[in-house]
């Protein structure tokens, strides 16, 4: 992973940054700086939580007006995403049926979706038991990522409401902070 990196794939170096869930060393929720949901009722950060809490129904997102949901995430430091778990809430017909993942597109909105090709796209199973992971590819495209956008264009019932209970992001993180560098140079003659 490079300087300062660790996570689910590092031997002996992985650890959780959440004292309450010390075994949750692979889950990138604890490295999220900001999360925003467009066309949704609910708080985007509520679906980003420890793996052991993935089946809790409290804290979810429901699309508002139509079936589309867009969740944008910015990380505190670069991460490398390996696998993804998505769980819908309630009636299986309202669970997301597809996801399109965009890397580094912090300004993405519904209008710009048509102009941008997703980094990864896949069908999603109904995952009520929280057991199905999806491997993202190509792996190199998900290395040193500072922001992700998840677009859920529809649901299994093809209705007007899509519900989302959990987004699990498995991968590695670094302690390199995402911030501007202020450097002063002095010329010696």
PDB file of C-alpha atoms in Angstrom:
ATOM      1  CA  UNK A   1       0.000   0.000   0.000  1.00  0.00           C
ATOM      2  CA  UNK A   2       2.913   2.322   0.409  1.00  0.00           C
ATOM      3  CA  UNK A   3       3.942   4.615   3.224  1.00  0.00           C
ATOM      4  CA  UNK A   4       1.732   4.441   6.270  1.00  0.00           C
ATOM      5  CA  UNK A   5      -0.835   2.070   4.740  1.00  0.00           C
ATOM      6  CA  UNK A   6      -2.621  -0.708   6.514  1.00  0.00           C
ATOM      7  CA  UNK A   7      -5.946  -2.405   6.628  1.00  0.00           C
ATOM      8  CA  UNK A   8      -7.534  -5.755   5.946  1.00  0.00           C
ATOM      9  CA  UNK A   9      -4.709  -6.965   3.727  1.00  0.00           C
ATOM     10  CA  UNK A  10      -1.685  -6.044   5.819  1.00  0.00           C
ATOM     11  CA  UNK A  11      -0.210  -8.857   7.889  1.00  0.00           C
ATOM     12  CA  UNK A  12       0.183  -7.844  11.522  1.00  0.00           C
ATOM     13  CA  UNK A  13      -0.441  -4.181  10.772  1.00  0.00           C
ATOM     14  CA  UNK A  14      -4.194  -4.036  10.535  1.00  0.00           C
ATOM     15  CA  UNK A  15      -6.198  -2.412  13.273  1.00  0.00           C
ATOM     16  CA  UNK A  16      -9.484  -0.688  13.772  1.00  0.00           C
ATOM     17  CA  UNK A  17      -9.701   2.989  14.587  1.00  0.00           C
ATOM     18  CA  UNK A  18     -12.952   2.352  16.443  1.00  0.00           C
ATOM     19  CA  UNK A  19     -12.369   1.153  20.022  1.00  0.00           C
ATOM     20  CA  UNK A  20     -15.948  -0.148  20.267  1.00  0.00           C
ATOM     21  CA  UNK A  21     -15.464  -2.427  17.223  1.00  0.00           C
ATOM     22  CA  UNK A  22     -11.767  -3.445  17.278  1.00  0.00           C
ATOM     23  CA  UNK A  23     -12.235  -6.353  14.839  1.00  0.00           C
ATOM     24  CA  UNK A  24     -13.661  -4.050  12.169  1.00  0.00           C
ATOM     25  CA  UNK A  25     -10.204  -3.323  10.749  1.00  0.00           C
ATOM     26  CA  UNK A  26     -11.162  -3.665   7.067  1.00  0.00           C
ATOM     27  CA  UNK A  27     -14.238  -1.427   7.031  1.00  0.00           C
ATOM     28  CA  UNK A  28     -13.517   2.009   5.592  1.00  0.00           C
ATOM     29  CA  UNK A  29     -16.538   3.730   7.226  1.00  0.00           C
ATOM     30  CA  UNK A  30     -14.288   4.925  10.036  1.00  0.00           C
ATOM     31  CA  UNK A  31     -12.167   6.892   7.536  1.00  0.00           C
ATOM     32  CA  UNK A  32     -15.036   8.902   6.009  1.00  0.00           C
ATOM     33  CA  UNK A  33     -14.763  12.669   6.306  1.00  0.00           C
ATOM     34  CA  UNK A  34     -18.033  13.621   4.574  1.00  0.00           C
ATOM     35  CA  UNK A  35     -20.995  11.745   3.155  1.00  0.00           C
ATOM     36  CA  UNK A  36     -23.860  13.213   1.178  1.00  0.00           C
ATOM     37  CA  UNK A  37     -26.956  11.609  -0.331  1.00  0.00           C
ATOM     38  CA  UNK A  38     -28.812  13.188  -3.255  1.00  0.00           C
ATOM     39  CA  UNK A  39     -32.513  12.476  -3.864  1.00  0.00           C
ATOM     40  CA  UNK A  40     -32.796  10.823  -0.458  1.00  0.00           C
ATOM     41  CA  UNK A  41     -34.518  11.076   2.859  1.00  0.00           C
ATOM     42  CA  UNK A  42     -32.046  10.328   5.653  1.00  0.00           C
ATOM     43  CA  UNK A  43     -28.433  10.930   6.613  1.00  0.00           C
ATOM     44  CA  UNK A  44     -25.843   9.422   4.258  1.00  0.00           C
ATOM     45  CA  UNK A  45     -23.447   8.630   7.124  1.00  0.00           C
ATOM     46  CA  UNK A  46     -26.137   6.483   8.766  1.00  0.00           C
ATOM     47  CA  UNK A  47     -25.610   3.683   6.197  1.00  0.00           C
ATOM     48  CA  UNK A  48     -21.831   3.709   6.792  1.00  0.00           C
ATOM     49  CA  UNK A  49     -21.288   1.777  10.006  1.00  0.00           C
ATOM     50  CA  UNK A  50     -19.508  -1.232  11.540  1.00  0.00           C
ATOM     51  CA  UNK A  51     -19.978  -4.580   9.835  1.00  0.00           C
ATOM     52  CA  UNK A  52     -21.524  -6.124  12.970  1.00  0.00           C
ATOM     53  CA  UNK A  53     -24.278  -3.448  12.758  1.00  0.00           C
ATOM     54  CA  UNK A  54     -24.999  -4.006   9.047  1.00  0.00           C
ATOM     55  CA  UNK A  55     -28.395  -5.632   9.662  1.00  0.00           C
ATOM     56  CA  UNK A  56     -29.711  -2.835  11.895  1.00  0.00           C
ATOM     57  CA  UNK A  57     -32.621  -1.084  10.236  1.00  0.00           C
ATOM     58  CA  UNK A  58     -32.269   2.173  12.142  1.00  0.00           C
ATOM     59  CA  UNK A  59     -30.498   4.739   9.988  1.00  0.00           C
ATOM     60  CA  UNK A  60     -31.296   4.198   6.338  1.00  0.00           C
ATOM     61  CA  UNK A  61     -31.750   6.097   3.101  1.00  0.00           C
ATOM     62  CA  UNK A  62     -34.913   6.098   0.994  1.00  0.00           C
ATOM     63  CA  UNK A  63     -35.087   7.684  -2.435  1.00  0.00           C
ATOM     64  CA  UNK A  64     -37.279  10.763  -2.666  1.00  0.00           C
ATOM     65  CA  UNK A  65     -39.438  11.212  -5.762  1.00  0.00           C
ATOM     66  CA  UNK A  66     -38.091   8.376  -7.916  1.00  0.00           C
ATOM     67  CA  UNK A  67     -35.955   5.244  -7.671  1.00  0.00           C
ATOM     68  CA  UNK A  68     -32.518   6.872  -8.105  1.00  0.00           C
ATOM     69  CA  UNK A  69     -30.076   7.417  -5.223  1.00  0.00           C
ATOM     70  CA  UNK A  70     -26.625   9.027  -5.313  1.00  0.00           C
ATOM     71  CA  UNK A  71     -24.305   8.679  -2.315  1.00  0.00           C
ATOM     72  CA  UNK A  72     -21.033  10.669  -2.347  1.00  0.00           C
ATOM     73  CA  UNK A  73     -18.223   9.939   0.119  1.00  0.00           C
ATOM     74  CA  UNK A  74     -14.999  11.815   0.837  1.00  0.00           C
ATOM     75  CA  UNK A  75     -12.280  10.137   2.909  1.00  0.00           C
ATOM     76  CA  UNK A  76      -9.949  11.673   5.497  1.00  0.00           C
ATOM     77  CA  UNK A  77      -6.937  10.033   3.816  1.00  0.00           C
ATOM     78  CA  UNK A  78      -6.408   7.940   0.675  1.00  0.00           C
ATOM     79  CA  UNK A  79      -7.927   4.458   0.750  1.00  0.00           C
ATOM     80  CA  UNK A  80      -7.853   1.397  -1.471  1.00  0.00           C
ATOM     81  CA  UNK A  81     -11.261  -0.191  -1.978  1.00  0.00           C
ATOM     82  CA  UNK A  82     -11.286  -3.970  -2.518  1.00  0.00           C
ATOM     83  CA  UNK A  83     -14.853  -5.165  -1.934  1.00  0.00           C
ATOM     84  CA  UNK A  84     -18.279  -3.651  -1.515  1.00  0.00           C
ATOM     85  CA  UNK A  85     -21.406  -4.801   0.323  1.00  0.00           C
ATOM     86  CA  UNK A  86     -24.799  -3.184  -0.257  1.00  0.00           C
ATOM     87  CA  UNK A  87     -27.882  -4.058   1.781  1.00  0.00           C
ATOM     88  CA  UNK A  88     -31.329  -2.692   1.040  1.00  0.00           C
ATOM     89  CA  UNK A  89     -33.940  -2.123   3.721  1.00  0.00           C
ATOM     90  CA  UNK A  90     -37.419  -3.570   4.133  1.00  0.00           C
ATOM     91  CA  UNK A  91     -39.285  -4.980   1.146  1.00  0.00           C
ATOM     92  CA  UNK A  92     -36.809  -6.750  -1.206  1.00  0.00           C
ATOM     93  CA  UNK A  93     -38.491  -5.015  -4.167  1.00  0.00           C
ATOM     94  CA  UNK A  94     -37.076  -1.689  -2.906  1.00  0.00           C
ATOM     95  CA  UNK A  95     -33.488  -2.971  -2.586  1.00  0.00           C
ATOM     96  CA  UNK A  96     -30.998  -1.502  -5.102  1.00  0.00           C
ATOM     97  CA  UNK A  97     -30.585  -3.696  -8.179  1.00  0.00           C
ATOM     98  CA  UNK A  98     -27.454  -2.037  -9.660  1.00  0.00           C
ATOM     99  CA  UNK A  99     -24.619   0.186  -8.550  1.00  0.00           C
ATOM    100  CA  UNK A 100     -22.323   2.411 -10.572  1.00  0.00           C
ATOM    101  CA  UNK A 101     -19.183   3.492  -8.716  1.00  0.00           C
ATOM    102  CA  UNK A 102     -17.273   6.659  -9.622  1.00  0.00           C
ATOM    103  CA  UNK A 103     -13.775   7.439  -8.314  1.00  0.00           C
ATOM    104  CA  UNK A 104     -12.639  11.017  -7.659  1.00  0.00           C
ATOM    105  CA  UNK A 105     -15.882  12.698  -8.786  1.00  0.00           C
ATOM    106  CA  UNK A 106     -16.736  14.874  -5.771  1.00  0.00           C
ATOM    107  CA  UNK A 107     -18.834  17.286  -7.849  1.00  0.00           C
ATOM    108  CA  UNK A 108     -21.006  14.574  -9.410  1.00  0.00           C
ATOM    109  CA  UNK A 109     -24.753  15.171  -9.542  1.00  0.00           C
ATOM    110  CA  UNK A 110     -27.669  13.672 -11.464  1.00  0.00           C
ATOM    111  CA  UNK A 111     -27.124  15.925 -14.482  1.00  0.00           C
ATOM    112  CA  UNK A 112     -23.421  15.145 -14.819  1.00  0.00           C
ATOM    113  CA  UNK A 113     -23.950  11.364 -14.460  1.00  0.00           C
ATOM    114  CA  UNK A 114     -24.772  11.086 -18.161  1.00  0.00           C
ATOM    115  CA  UNK A 115     -21.445  12.688 -19.147  1.00  0.00           C
ATOM    116  CA  UNK A 116     -19.203  10.546 -16.933  1.00  0.00           C
ATOM    117  CA  UNK A 117     -18.405   6.874 -17.358  1.00  0.00           C
ATOM    118  CA  UNK A 118     -18.440   4.879 -14.101  1.00  0.00           C
ATOM    119  CA  UNK A 119     -15.217   3.272 -12.909  1.00  0.00           C
ATOM    120  CA  UNK A 120     -17.159   0.128 -12.021  1.00  0.00           C
ATOM    121  CA  UNK A 121     -20.711  -1.102 -12.542  1.00  0.00           C
ATOM    122  CA  UNK A 122     -22.463  -4.282 -11.463  1.00  0.00           C
ATOM    123  CA  UNK A 123     -25.810  -5.863 -10.695  1.00  0.00           C
ATOM    124  CA  UNK A 124     -26.622  -6.263  -7.003  1.00  0.00           C
ATOM    125  CA  UNK A 125     -28.376  -9.234  -5.418  1.00  0.00           C
ATOM    126  CA  UNK A 126     -31.083  -8.853  -2.798  1.00  0.00           C
ATOM    127  CA  UNK A 127     -28.776  -9.116   0.213  1.00  0.00           C
ATOM    128  CA  UNK A 128     -31.052  -9.203   3.272  1.00  0.00           C
ATOM    129  CA  UNK A 129     -28.704 -11.463   5.259  1.00  0.00           C
ATOM    130  CA  UNK A 130     -25.667  -9.233   4.597  1.00  0.00           C
ATOM    131  CA  UNK A 131     -23.494 -12.026   3.240  1.00  0.00           C
ATOM    132  CA  UNK A 132     -22.837 -11.025  -0.395  1.00  0.00           C
ATOM    133  CA  UNK A 133     -19.739  -8.993  -1.257  1.00  0.00           C
ATOM    134  CA  UNK A 134     -18.906  -7.596  -4.693  1.00  0.00           C
ATOM    135  CA  UNK A 135     -15.237  -7.333  -5.746  1.00  0.00           C
ATOM    136  CA  UNK A 136     -14.486  -4.030  -7.485  1.00  0.00           C
ATOM    137  CA  UNK A 137     -12.297  -4.010 -10.563  1.00  0.00           C
ATOM    138  CA  UNK A 138      -9.932  -3.088 -12.019  1.00  0.00           C
ATOM    139  CA  UNK A 139      -8.168  -3.036  -8.627  1.00  0.00           C
ATOM    140  CA  UNK A 140      -5.708  -0.331  -9.685  1.00  0.00           C
ATOM    141  CA  UNK A 141      -8.556   2.124 -10.297  1.00  0.00           C
ATOM    142  CA  UNK A 142      -9.556   1.848  -6.619  1.00  0.00           C
ATOM    143  CA  UNK A 143      -6.108   2.512  -5.126  1.00  0.00           C
ATOM    144  CA  UNK A 144      -5.293   5.822  -3.376  1.00  0.00           C
ATOM    145  CA  UNK A 145      -8.901   6.971  -3.624  1.00  0.00           C
ATOM    146  CA  UNK A 146      -9.967  10.149  -1.825  1.00  0.00           C
ATOM    147  CA  UNK A 147     -13.624  10.174  -2.885  1.00  0.00           C
ATOM    148  CA  UNK A 148     -16.245   7.766  -4.194  1.00  0.00           C
ATOM    149  CA  UNK A 149     -19.750   8.180  -5.559  1.00  0.00           C
ATOM    150  CA  UNK A 150     -22.266   5.333  -5.574  1.00  0.00           C
ATOM    151  CA  UNK A 151     -25.160   5.699  -8.005  1.00  0.00           C
ATOM    152  CA  UNK A 152     -28.099   3.339  -7.534  1.00  0.00           C
ATOM    153  CA  UNK A 153     -30.221   3.758 -10.705  1.00  0.00           C
ATOM    154  CA  UNK A 154     -33.027   1.375  -9.788  1.00  0.00           C
ATOM    155  CA  UNK A 155     -34.396  -1.365  -7.575  1.00  0.00           C
ATOM    156  CA  UNK A 156     -35.501  -4.991  -7.827  1.00  0.00           C
ATOM    157  CA  UNK A 157     -39.204  -4.140  -8.009  1.00  0.00           C
ATOM    158  CA  UNK A 158     -38.768  -1.364 -10.596  1.00  0.00           C
ATOM    159  CA  UNK A 159     -40.822   0.908  -8.338  1.00  0.00           C
ATOM    160  CA  UNK A 160     -40.408   4.568  -7.387  1.00  0.00           C
ATOM    161  CA  UNK A 161     -38.720   3.919  -4.046  1.00  0.00           C
ATOM    162  CA  UNK A 162     -35.231   2.526  -3.418  1.00  0.00           C
ATOM    163  CA  UNK A 163     -34.161   1.829   0.161  1.00  0.00           C
ATOM    164  CA  UNK A 164     -30.608   1.478   1.405  1.00  0.00           C
ATOM    165  CA  UNK A 165     -29.647   0.149   4.835  1.00  0.00           C
ATOM    166  CA  UNK A 166     -25.877  -0.394   4.597  1.00  0.00           C
ATOM    167  CA  UNK A 167     -22.854   0.299   2.425  1.00  0.00           C
ATOM    168  CA  UNK A 168     -19.804  -1.681   3.502  1.00  0.00           C
ATOM    169  CA  UNK A 169     -16.467  -0.795   1.942  1.00  0.00           C
ATOM    170  CA  UNK A 170     -13.660  -3.274   2.535  1.00  0.00           C
ATOM    171  CA  UNK A 171     -10.118  -2.175   1.900  1.00  0.00           C
ATOM    172  CA  UNK A 172      -6.952  -0.574   3.196  1.00  0.00           C
ATOM    173  CA  UNK A 173      -6.295   2.934   4.411  1.00  0.00           C
ATOM    174  CA  UNK A 174      -3.299   5.150   4.946  1.00  0.00           C
ATOM    175  CA  UNK A 175      -2.562   7.767   7.557  1.00  0.00           C
ATOM    176  CA  UNK A 176      -1.495  10.247   4.907  1.00  0.00           C
ATOM    177  CA  UNK A 177      -3.843  13.193   5.408  1.00  0.00           C
ATOM    178  CA  UNK A 178      -5.725  14.780   2.579  1.00  0.00           C
ATOM    179  CA  UNK A 179      -4.753  18.431   2.951  1.00  0.00           C
ATOM    180  CA  UNK A 180      -3.003  21.283   1.214  1.00  0.00           C
ATOM    181  CA  UNK A 181       0.724  21.686   1.739  1.00  0.00           C
ATOM    182  CA  UNK A 182       2.050  25.090   2.754  1.00  0.00           C
ATOM    183  CA  UNK A 183       5.727  25.220   1.807  1.00  0.00           C
ATOM    184  CA  UNK A 184       8.106  28.158   2.064  1.00  0.00           C
ATOM    185  CA  UNK A 185      11.362  28.075   0.178  1.00  0.00           C
ATOM    186  CA  UNK A 186      14.411  30.164   0.976  1.00  0.00           C
ATOM    187  CA  UNK A 187      17.046  30.898  -1.632  1.00  0.00           C
ATOM    188  CA  UNK A 188      20.573  31.047  -0.271  1.00  0.00           C
ATOM    189  CA  UNK A 189      23.097  32.903  -2.423  1.00  0.00           C
TER     190      UNK A 189
END
